[in-house]
PDB file of C-alpha atoms in Angstrom:
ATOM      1  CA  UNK A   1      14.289  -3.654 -21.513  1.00  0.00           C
ATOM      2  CA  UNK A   2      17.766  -5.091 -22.921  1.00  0.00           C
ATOM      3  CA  UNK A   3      18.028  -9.143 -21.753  1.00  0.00           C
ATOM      4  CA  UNK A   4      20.412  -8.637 -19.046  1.00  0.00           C
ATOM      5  CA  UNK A   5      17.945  -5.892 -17.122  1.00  0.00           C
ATOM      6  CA  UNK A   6      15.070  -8.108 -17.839  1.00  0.00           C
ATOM      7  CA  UNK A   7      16.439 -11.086 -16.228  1.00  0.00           C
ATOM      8  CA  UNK A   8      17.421  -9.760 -13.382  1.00  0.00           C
ATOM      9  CA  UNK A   9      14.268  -7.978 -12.985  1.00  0.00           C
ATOM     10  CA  UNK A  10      12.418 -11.286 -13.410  1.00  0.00           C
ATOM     11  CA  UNK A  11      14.660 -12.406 -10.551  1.00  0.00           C
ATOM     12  CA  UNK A  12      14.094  -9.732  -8.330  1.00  0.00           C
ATOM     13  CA  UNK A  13      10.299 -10.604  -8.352  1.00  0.00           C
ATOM     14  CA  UNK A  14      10.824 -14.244  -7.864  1.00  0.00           C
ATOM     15  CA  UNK A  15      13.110 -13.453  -5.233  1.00  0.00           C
ATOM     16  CA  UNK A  16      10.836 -11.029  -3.246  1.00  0.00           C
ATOM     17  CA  UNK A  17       7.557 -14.077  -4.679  1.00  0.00           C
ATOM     18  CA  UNK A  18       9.381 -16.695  -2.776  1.00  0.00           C
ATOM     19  CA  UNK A  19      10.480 -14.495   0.185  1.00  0.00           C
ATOM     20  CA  UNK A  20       6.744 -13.920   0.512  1.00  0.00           C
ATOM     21  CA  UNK A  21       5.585 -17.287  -0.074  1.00  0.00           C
ATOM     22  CA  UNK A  22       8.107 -18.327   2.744  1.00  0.00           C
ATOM     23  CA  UNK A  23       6.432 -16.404   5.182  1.00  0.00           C
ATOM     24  CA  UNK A  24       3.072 -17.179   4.694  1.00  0.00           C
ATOM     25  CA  UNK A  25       4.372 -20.992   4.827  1.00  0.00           C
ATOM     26  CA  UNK A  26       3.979 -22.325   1.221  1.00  0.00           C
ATOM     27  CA  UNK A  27       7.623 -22.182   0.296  1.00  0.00           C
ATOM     28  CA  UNK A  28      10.694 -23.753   2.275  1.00  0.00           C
ATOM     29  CA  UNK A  29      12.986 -24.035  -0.159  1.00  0.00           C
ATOM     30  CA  UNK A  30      16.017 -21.871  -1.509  1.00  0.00           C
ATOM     31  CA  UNK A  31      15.512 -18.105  -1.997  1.00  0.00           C
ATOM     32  CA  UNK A  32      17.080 -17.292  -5.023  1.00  0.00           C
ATOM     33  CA  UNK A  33      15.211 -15.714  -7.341  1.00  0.00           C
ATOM     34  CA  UNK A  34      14.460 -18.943  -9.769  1.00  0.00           C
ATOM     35  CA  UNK A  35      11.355 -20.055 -10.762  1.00  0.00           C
ATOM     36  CA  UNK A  36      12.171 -23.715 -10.147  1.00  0.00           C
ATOM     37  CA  UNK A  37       9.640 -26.307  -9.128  1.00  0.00           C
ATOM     38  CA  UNK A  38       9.735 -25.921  -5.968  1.00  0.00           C
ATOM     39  CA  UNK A  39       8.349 -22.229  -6.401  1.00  0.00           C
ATOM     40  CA  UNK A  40       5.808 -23.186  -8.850  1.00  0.00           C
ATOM     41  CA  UNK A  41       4.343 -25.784  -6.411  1.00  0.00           C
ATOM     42  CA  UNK A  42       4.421 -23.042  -3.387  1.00  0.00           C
ATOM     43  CA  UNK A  43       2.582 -20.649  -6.256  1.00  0.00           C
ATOM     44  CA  UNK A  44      -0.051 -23.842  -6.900  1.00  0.00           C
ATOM     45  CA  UNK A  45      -1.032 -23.962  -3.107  1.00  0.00           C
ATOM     46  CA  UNK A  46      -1.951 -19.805  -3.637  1.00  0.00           C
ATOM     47  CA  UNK A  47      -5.713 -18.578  -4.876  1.00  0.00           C
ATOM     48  CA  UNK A  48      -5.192 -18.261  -8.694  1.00  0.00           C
ATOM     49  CA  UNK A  49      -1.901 -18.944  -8.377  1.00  0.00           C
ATOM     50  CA  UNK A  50      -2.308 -21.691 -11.125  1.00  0.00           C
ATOM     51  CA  UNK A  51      -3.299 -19.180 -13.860  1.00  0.00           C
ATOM     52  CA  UNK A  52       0.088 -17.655 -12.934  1.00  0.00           C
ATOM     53  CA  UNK A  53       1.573 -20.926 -12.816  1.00  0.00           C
ATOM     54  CA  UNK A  54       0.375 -21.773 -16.321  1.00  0.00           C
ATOM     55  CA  UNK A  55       1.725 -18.358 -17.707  1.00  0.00           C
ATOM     56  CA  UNK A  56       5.146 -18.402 -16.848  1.00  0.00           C
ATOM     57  CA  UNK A  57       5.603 -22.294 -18.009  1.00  0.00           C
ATOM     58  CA  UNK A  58       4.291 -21.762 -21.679  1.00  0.00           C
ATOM     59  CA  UNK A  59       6.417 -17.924 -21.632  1.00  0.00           C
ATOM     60  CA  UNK A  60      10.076 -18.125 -23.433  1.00  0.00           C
ATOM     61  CA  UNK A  61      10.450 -14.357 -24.190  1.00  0.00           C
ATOM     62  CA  UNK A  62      12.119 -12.710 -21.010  1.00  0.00           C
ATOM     63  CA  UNK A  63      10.303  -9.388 -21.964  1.00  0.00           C
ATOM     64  CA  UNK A  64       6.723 -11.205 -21.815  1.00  0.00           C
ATOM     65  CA  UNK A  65       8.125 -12.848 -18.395  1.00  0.00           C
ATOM     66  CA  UNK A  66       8.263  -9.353 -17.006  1.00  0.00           C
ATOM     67  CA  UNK A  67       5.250  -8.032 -17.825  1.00  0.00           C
ATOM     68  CA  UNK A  68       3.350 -11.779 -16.564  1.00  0.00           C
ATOM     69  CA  UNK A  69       5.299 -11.249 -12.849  1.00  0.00           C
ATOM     70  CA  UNK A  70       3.960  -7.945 -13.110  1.00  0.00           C
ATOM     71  CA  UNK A  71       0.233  -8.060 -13.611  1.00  0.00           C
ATOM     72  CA  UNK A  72       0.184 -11.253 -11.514  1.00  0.00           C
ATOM     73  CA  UNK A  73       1.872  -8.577  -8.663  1.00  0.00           C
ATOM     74  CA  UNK A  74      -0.006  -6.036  -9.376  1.00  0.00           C
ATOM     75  CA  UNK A  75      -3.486  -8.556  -9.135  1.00  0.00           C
ATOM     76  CA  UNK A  76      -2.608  -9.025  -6.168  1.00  0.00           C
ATOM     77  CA  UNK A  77      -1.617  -5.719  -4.531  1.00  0.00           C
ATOM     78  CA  UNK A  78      -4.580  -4.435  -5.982  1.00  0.00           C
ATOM     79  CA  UNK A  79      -6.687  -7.608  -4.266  1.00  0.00           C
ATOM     80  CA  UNK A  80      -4.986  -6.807  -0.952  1.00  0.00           C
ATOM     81  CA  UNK A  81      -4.448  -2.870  -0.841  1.00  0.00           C
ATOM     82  CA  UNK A  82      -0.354  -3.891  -1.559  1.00  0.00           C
ATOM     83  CA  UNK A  83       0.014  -1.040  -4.040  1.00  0.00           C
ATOM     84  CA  UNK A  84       1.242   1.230  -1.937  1.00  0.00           C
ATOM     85  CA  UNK A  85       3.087  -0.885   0.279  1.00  0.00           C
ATOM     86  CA  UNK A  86       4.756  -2.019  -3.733  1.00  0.00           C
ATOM     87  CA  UNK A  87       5.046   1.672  -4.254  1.00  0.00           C
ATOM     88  CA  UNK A  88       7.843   2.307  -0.980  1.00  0.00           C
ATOM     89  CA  UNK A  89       9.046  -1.044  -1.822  1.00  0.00           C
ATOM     90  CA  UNK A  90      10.245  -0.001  -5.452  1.00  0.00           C
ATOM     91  CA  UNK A  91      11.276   3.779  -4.213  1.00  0.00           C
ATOM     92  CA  UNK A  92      14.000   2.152  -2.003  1.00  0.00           C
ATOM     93  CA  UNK A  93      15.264  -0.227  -5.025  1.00  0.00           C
ATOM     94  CA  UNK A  94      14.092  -3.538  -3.537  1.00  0.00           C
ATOM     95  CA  UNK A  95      11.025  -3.918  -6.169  1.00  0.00           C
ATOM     96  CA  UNK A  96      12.178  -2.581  -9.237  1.00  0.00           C
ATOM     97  CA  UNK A  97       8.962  -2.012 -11.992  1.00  0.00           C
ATOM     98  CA  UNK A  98       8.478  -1.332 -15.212  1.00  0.00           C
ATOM     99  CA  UNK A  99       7.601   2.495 -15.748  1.00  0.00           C
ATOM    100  CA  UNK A 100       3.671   1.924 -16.123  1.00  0.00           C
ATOM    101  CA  UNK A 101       3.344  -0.156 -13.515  1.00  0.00           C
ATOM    102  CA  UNK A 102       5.583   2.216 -11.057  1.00  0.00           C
ATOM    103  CA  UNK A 103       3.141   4.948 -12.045  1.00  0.00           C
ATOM    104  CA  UNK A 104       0.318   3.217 -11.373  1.00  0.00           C
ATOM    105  CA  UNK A 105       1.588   1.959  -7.725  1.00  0.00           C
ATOM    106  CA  UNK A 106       2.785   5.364  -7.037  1.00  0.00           C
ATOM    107  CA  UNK A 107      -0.372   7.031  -7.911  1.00  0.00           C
ATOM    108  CA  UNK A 108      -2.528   4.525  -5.401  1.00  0.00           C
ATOM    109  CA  UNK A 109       0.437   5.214  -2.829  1.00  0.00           C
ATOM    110  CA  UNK A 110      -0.598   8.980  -2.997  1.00  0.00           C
ATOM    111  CA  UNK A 111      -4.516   8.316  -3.273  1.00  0.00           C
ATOM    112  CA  UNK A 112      -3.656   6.229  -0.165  1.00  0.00           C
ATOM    113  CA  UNK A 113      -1.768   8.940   1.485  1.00  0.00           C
ATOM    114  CA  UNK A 114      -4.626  11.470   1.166  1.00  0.00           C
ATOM    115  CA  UNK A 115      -7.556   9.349   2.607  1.00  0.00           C
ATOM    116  CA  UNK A 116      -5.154   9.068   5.770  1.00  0.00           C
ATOM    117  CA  UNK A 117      -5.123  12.330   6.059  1.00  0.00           C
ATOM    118  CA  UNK A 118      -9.243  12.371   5.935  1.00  0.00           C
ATOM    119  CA  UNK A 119      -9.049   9.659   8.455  1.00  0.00           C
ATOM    120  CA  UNK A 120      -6.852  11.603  10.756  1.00  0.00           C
ATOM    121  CA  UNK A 121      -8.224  14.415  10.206  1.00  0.00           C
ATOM    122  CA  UNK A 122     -11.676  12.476  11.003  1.00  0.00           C
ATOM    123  CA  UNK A 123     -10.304  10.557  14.274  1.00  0.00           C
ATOM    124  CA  UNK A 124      -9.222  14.008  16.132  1.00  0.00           C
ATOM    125  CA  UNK A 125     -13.216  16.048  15.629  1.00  0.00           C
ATOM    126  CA  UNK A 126     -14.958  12.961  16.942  1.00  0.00           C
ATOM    127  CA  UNK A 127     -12.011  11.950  19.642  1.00  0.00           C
ATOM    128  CA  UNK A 128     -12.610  15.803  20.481  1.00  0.00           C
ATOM    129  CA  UNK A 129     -16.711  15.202  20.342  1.00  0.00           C
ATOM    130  CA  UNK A 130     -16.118  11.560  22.694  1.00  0.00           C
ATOM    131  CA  UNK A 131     -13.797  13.666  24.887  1.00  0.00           C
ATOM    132  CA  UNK A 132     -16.035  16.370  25.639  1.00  0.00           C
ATOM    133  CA  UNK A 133     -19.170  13.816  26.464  1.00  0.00           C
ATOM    134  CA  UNK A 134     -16.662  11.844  28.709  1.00  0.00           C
ATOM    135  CA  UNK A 135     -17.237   8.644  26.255  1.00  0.00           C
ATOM    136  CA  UNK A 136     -14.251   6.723  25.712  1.00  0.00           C
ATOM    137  CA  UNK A 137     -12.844   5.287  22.739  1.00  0.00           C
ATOM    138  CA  UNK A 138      -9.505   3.427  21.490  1.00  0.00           C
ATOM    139  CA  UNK A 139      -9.093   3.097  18.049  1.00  0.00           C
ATOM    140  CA  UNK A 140      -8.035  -0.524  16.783  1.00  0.00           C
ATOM    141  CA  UNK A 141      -5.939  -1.754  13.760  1.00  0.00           C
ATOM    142  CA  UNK A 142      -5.307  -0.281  11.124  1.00  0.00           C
ATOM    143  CA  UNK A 143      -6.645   2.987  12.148  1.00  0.00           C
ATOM    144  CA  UNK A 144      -4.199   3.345  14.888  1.00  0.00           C
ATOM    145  CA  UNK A 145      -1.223   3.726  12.614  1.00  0.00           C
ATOM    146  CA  UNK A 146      -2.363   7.166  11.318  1.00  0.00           C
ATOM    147  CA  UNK A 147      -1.276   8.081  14.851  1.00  0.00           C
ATOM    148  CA  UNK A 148       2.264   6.300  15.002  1.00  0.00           C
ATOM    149  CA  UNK A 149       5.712   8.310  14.629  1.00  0.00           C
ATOM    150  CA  UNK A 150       7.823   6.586  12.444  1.00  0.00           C
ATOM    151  CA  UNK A 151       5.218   4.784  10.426  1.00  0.00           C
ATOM    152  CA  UNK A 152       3.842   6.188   6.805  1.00  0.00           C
ATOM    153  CA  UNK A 153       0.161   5.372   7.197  1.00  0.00           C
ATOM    154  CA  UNK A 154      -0.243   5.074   3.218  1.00  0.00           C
ATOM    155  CA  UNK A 155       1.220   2.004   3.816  1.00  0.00           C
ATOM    156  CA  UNK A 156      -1.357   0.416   5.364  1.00  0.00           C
ATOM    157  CA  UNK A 157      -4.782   1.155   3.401  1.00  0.00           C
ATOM    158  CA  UNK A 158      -8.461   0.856   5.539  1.00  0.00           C
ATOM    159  CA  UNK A 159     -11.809   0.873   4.372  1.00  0.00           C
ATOM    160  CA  UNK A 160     -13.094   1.634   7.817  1.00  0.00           C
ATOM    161  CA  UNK A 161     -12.044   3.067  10.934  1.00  0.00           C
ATOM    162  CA  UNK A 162     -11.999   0.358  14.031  1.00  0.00           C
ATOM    163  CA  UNK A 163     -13.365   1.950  17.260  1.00  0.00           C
ATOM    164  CA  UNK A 164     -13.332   0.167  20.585  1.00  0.00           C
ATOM    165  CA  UNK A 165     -16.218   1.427  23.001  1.00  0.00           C
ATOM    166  CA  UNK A 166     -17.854   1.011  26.591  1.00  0.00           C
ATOM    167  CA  UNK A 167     -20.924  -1.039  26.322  1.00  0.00           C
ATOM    168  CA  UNK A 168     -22.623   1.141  28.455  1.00  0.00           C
ATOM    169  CA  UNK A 169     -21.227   3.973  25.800  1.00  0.00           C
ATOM    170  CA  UNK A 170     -23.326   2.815  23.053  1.00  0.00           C
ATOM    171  CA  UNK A 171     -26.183   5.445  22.696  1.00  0.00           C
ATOM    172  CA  UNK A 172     -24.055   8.002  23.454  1.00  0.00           C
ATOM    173  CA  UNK A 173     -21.425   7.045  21.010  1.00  0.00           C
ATOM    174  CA  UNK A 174     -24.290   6.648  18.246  1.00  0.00           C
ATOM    175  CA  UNK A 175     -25.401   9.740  19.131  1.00  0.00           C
ATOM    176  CA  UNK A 176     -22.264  11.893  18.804  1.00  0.00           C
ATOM    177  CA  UNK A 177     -21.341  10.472  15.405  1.00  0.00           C
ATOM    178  CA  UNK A 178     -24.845  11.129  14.420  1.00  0.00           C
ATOM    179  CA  UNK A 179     -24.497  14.945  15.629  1.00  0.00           C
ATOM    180  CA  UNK A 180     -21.371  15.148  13.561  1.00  0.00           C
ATOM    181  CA  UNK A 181     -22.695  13.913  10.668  1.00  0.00           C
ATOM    182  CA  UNK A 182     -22.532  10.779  10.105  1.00  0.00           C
ATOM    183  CA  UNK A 183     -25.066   8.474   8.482  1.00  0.00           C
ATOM    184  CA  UNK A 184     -26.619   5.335   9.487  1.00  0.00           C
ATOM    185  CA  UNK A 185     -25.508   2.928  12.663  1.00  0.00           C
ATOM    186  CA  UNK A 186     -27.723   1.842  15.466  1.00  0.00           C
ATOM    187  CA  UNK A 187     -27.672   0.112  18.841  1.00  0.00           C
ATOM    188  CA  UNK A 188     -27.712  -3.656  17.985  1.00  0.00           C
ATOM    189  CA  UNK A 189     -24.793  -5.558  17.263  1.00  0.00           C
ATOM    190  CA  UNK A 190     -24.021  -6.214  13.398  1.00  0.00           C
ATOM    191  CA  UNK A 191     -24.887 -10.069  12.599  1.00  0.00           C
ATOM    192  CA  UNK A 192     -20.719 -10.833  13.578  1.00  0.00           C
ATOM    193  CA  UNK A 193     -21.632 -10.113  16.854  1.00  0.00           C
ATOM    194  CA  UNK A 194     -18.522  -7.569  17.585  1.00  0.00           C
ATOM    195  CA  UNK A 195     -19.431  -4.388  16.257  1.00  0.00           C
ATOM    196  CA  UNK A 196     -22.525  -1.722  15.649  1.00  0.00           C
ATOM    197  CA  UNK A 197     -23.989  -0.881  12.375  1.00  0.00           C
ATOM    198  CA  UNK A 198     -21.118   0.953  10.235  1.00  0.00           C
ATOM    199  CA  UNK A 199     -21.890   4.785  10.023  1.00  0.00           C
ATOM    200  CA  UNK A 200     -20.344   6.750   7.656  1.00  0.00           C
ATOM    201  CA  UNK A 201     -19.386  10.418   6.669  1.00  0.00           C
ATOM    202  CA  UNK A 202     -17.497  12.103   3.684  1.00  0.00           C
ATOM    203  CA  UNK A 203     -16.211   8.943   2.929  1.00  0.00           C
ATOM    204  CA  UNK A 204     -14.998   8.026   5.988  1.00  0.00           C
ATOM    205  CA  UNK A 205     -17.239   4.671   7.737  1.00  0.00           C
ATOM    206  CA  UNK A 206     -16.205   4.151  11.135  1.00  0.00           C
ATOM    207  CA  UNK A 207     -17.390   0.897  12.898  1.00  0.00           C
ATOM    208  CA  UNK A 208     -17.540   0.966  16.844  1.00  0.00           C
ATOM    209  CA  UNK A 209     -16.579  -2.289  18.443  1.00  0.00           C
ATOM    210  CA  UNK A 210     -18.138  -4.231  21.541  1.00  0.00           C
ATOM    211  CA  UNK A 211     -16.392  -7.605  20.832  1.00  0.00           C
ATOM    212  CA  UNK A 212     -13.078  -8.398  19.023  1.00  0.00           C
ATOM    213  CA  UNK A 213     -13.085 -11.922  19.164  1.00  0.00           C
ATOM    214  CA  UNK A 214     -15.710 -14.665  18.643  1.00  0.00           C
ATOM    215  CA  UNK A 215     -16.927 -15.509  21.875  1.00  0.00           C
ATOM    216  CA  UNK A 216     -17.789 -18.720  21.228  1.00  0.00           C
ATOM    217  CA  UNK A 217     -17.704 -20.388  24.856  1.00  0.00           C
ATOM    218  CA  UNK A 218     -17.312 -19.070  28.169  1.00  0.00           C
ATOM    219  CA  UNK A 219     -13.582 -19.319  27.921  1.00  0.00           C
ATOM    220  CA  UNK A 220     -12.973 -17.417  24.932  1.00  0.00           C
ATOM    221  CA  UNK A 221     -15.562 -14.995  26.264  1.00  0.00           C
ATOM    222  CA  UNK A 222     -12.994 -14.520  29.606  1.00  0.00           C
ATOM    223  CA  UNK A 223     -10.141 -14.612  26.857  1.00  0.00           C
ATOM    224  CA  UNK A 224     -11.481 -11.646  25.343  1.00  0.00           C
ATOM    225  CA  UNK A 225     -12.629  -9.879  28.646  1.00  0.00           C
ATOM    226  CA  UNK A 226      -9.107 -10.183  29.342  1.00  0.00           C
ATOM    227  CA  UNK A 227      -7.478  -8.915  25.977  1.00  0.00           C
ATOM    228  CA  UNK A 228     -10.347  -5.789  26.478  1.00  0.00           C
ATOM    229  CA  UNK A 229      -9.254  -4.797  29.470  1.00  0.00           C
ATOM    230  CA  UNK A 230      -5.712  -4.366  28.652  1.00  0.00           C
ATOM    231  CA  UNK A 231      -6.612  -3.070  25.675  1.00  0.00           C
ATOM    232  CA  UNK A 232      -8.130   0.110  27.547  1.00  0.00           C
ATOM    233  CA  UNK A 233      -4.646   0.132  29.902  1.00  0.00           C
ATOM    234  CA  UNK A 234      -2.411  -0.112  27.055  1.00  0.00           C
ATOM    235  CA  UNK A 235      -4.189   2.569  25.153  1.00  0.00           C
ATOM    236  CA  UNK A 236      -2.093   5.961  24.129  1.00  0.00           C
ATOM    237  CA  UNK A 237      -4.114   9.538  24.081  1.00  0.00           C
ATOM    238  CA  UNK A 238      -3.533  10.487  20.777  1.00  0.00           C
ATOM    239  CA  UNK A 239      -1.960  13.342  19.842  1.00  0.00           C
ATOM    240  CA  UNK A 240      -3.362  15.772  16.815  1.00  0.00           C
TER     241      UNK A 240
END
């Protein structure tokens, strides 16, 4: 990387650092792609972020500068499922990234791309299996973008698969992910109080919801009623 590409692909990062760091409320001041004090005490106020801090500060060579923004990205990403995300982000020219680095995020964008399709693909036999029984299910989060026009579902990585149910569904529900294979689950409430036992199959857990918020007194317990209800009004039939 010659100086003049380096440099402006350590801005880039600190640009698109401190455009993030704005919006989770640790940075207020100027966007523009220095690593000034401001930024370093916004990076401070971040988990590990004074390893990274530490890094930069003692790095003169512009080369080494890259490859610290990167790996402290790429810790990151890989902390919070980001590759992927990094992966469209770069594609469109707004992250560029060393070669390795690119290969790596576009190689978890892909692994991310074919486990939606096993969700999906997942989500439409048991909808069909919850359909047929006449149980009713929404699904929440994450899982609902694999359903979305418009929206790349790689994009968003999940570990599980979110389902709301019926409290008076909950055998039934058990039972039907049992009969299609999955493993595991019951009929008490996990120890969080909002959701069953996690059942899983081919890879694929899916946790069915009673509760989405902590229902700590009787008015977050209406709160929720309320949010629940709409919920089920709100919710789209999804289409295969």
């Amino acid at each position: 990387v010659d100086d003049v590409a380096a440099v402006r692909l350590v801005n880039a990062y600190v640009t698109g650092l401190q455009e993030d760091l704005a919006a989770l409320g640790f940075y207020t001041g100027t966007v523009d792609g220095v690593y000034g004090p401001d930024t370093v005490a916004a990076v401070r106020a971040l988990p590990g972020g004074e390893d990274f801090r530490r890094a930069m500060n003692t790095i003169d060579d512009v080369d080494l500068q890259v490859a610290a923004v990167s790996d402290y990205f790429d810790a990151l990403a890989a902390q919070h499922r980001l590759r992927p995300l990094l992966h469209h982000r770069s594609t469109a020219g707004l992250w560029p990234a060393p070669p390795d680095l690119a290969r790596q995020w576009e190689a978890s964008y892909k692994r991310a791309a074919l486990r939606a399709l096993g969700q999906r693909a997942v989500l439409t036999r048991i909808g069909a299996a919850f359909a047929a029984a006449g149980v009713r299910a929404a699904v929440l989060k994450g899982g609902a973008f694999v359903w979305s026009p418009g929206f790349d579902p790689a994009l968003r990585p999940m570990r599980d698969l979110d389902l709301l149910i019926a409290p008076e569904d909950v055998g039934r529900v058990v039972a039907i992910l049992t009969e299609a294979g999955f493993s595991g689950g019951g009929t008490e409430l996990e120890e969080s109080g909002k959701h069953l036992p996690a059942m899983t199959s081919s890879k694929v857990t899916v946790e069915p919801h009673l509760h989405l918020f902590d229902t700590y007194d009787d008015q977050a317990a209406e709160r929720e009623r309320h949010f629940i209800a709409r919920a089920w009004q709100r919710a789209e039939p999804a289409v295969a």
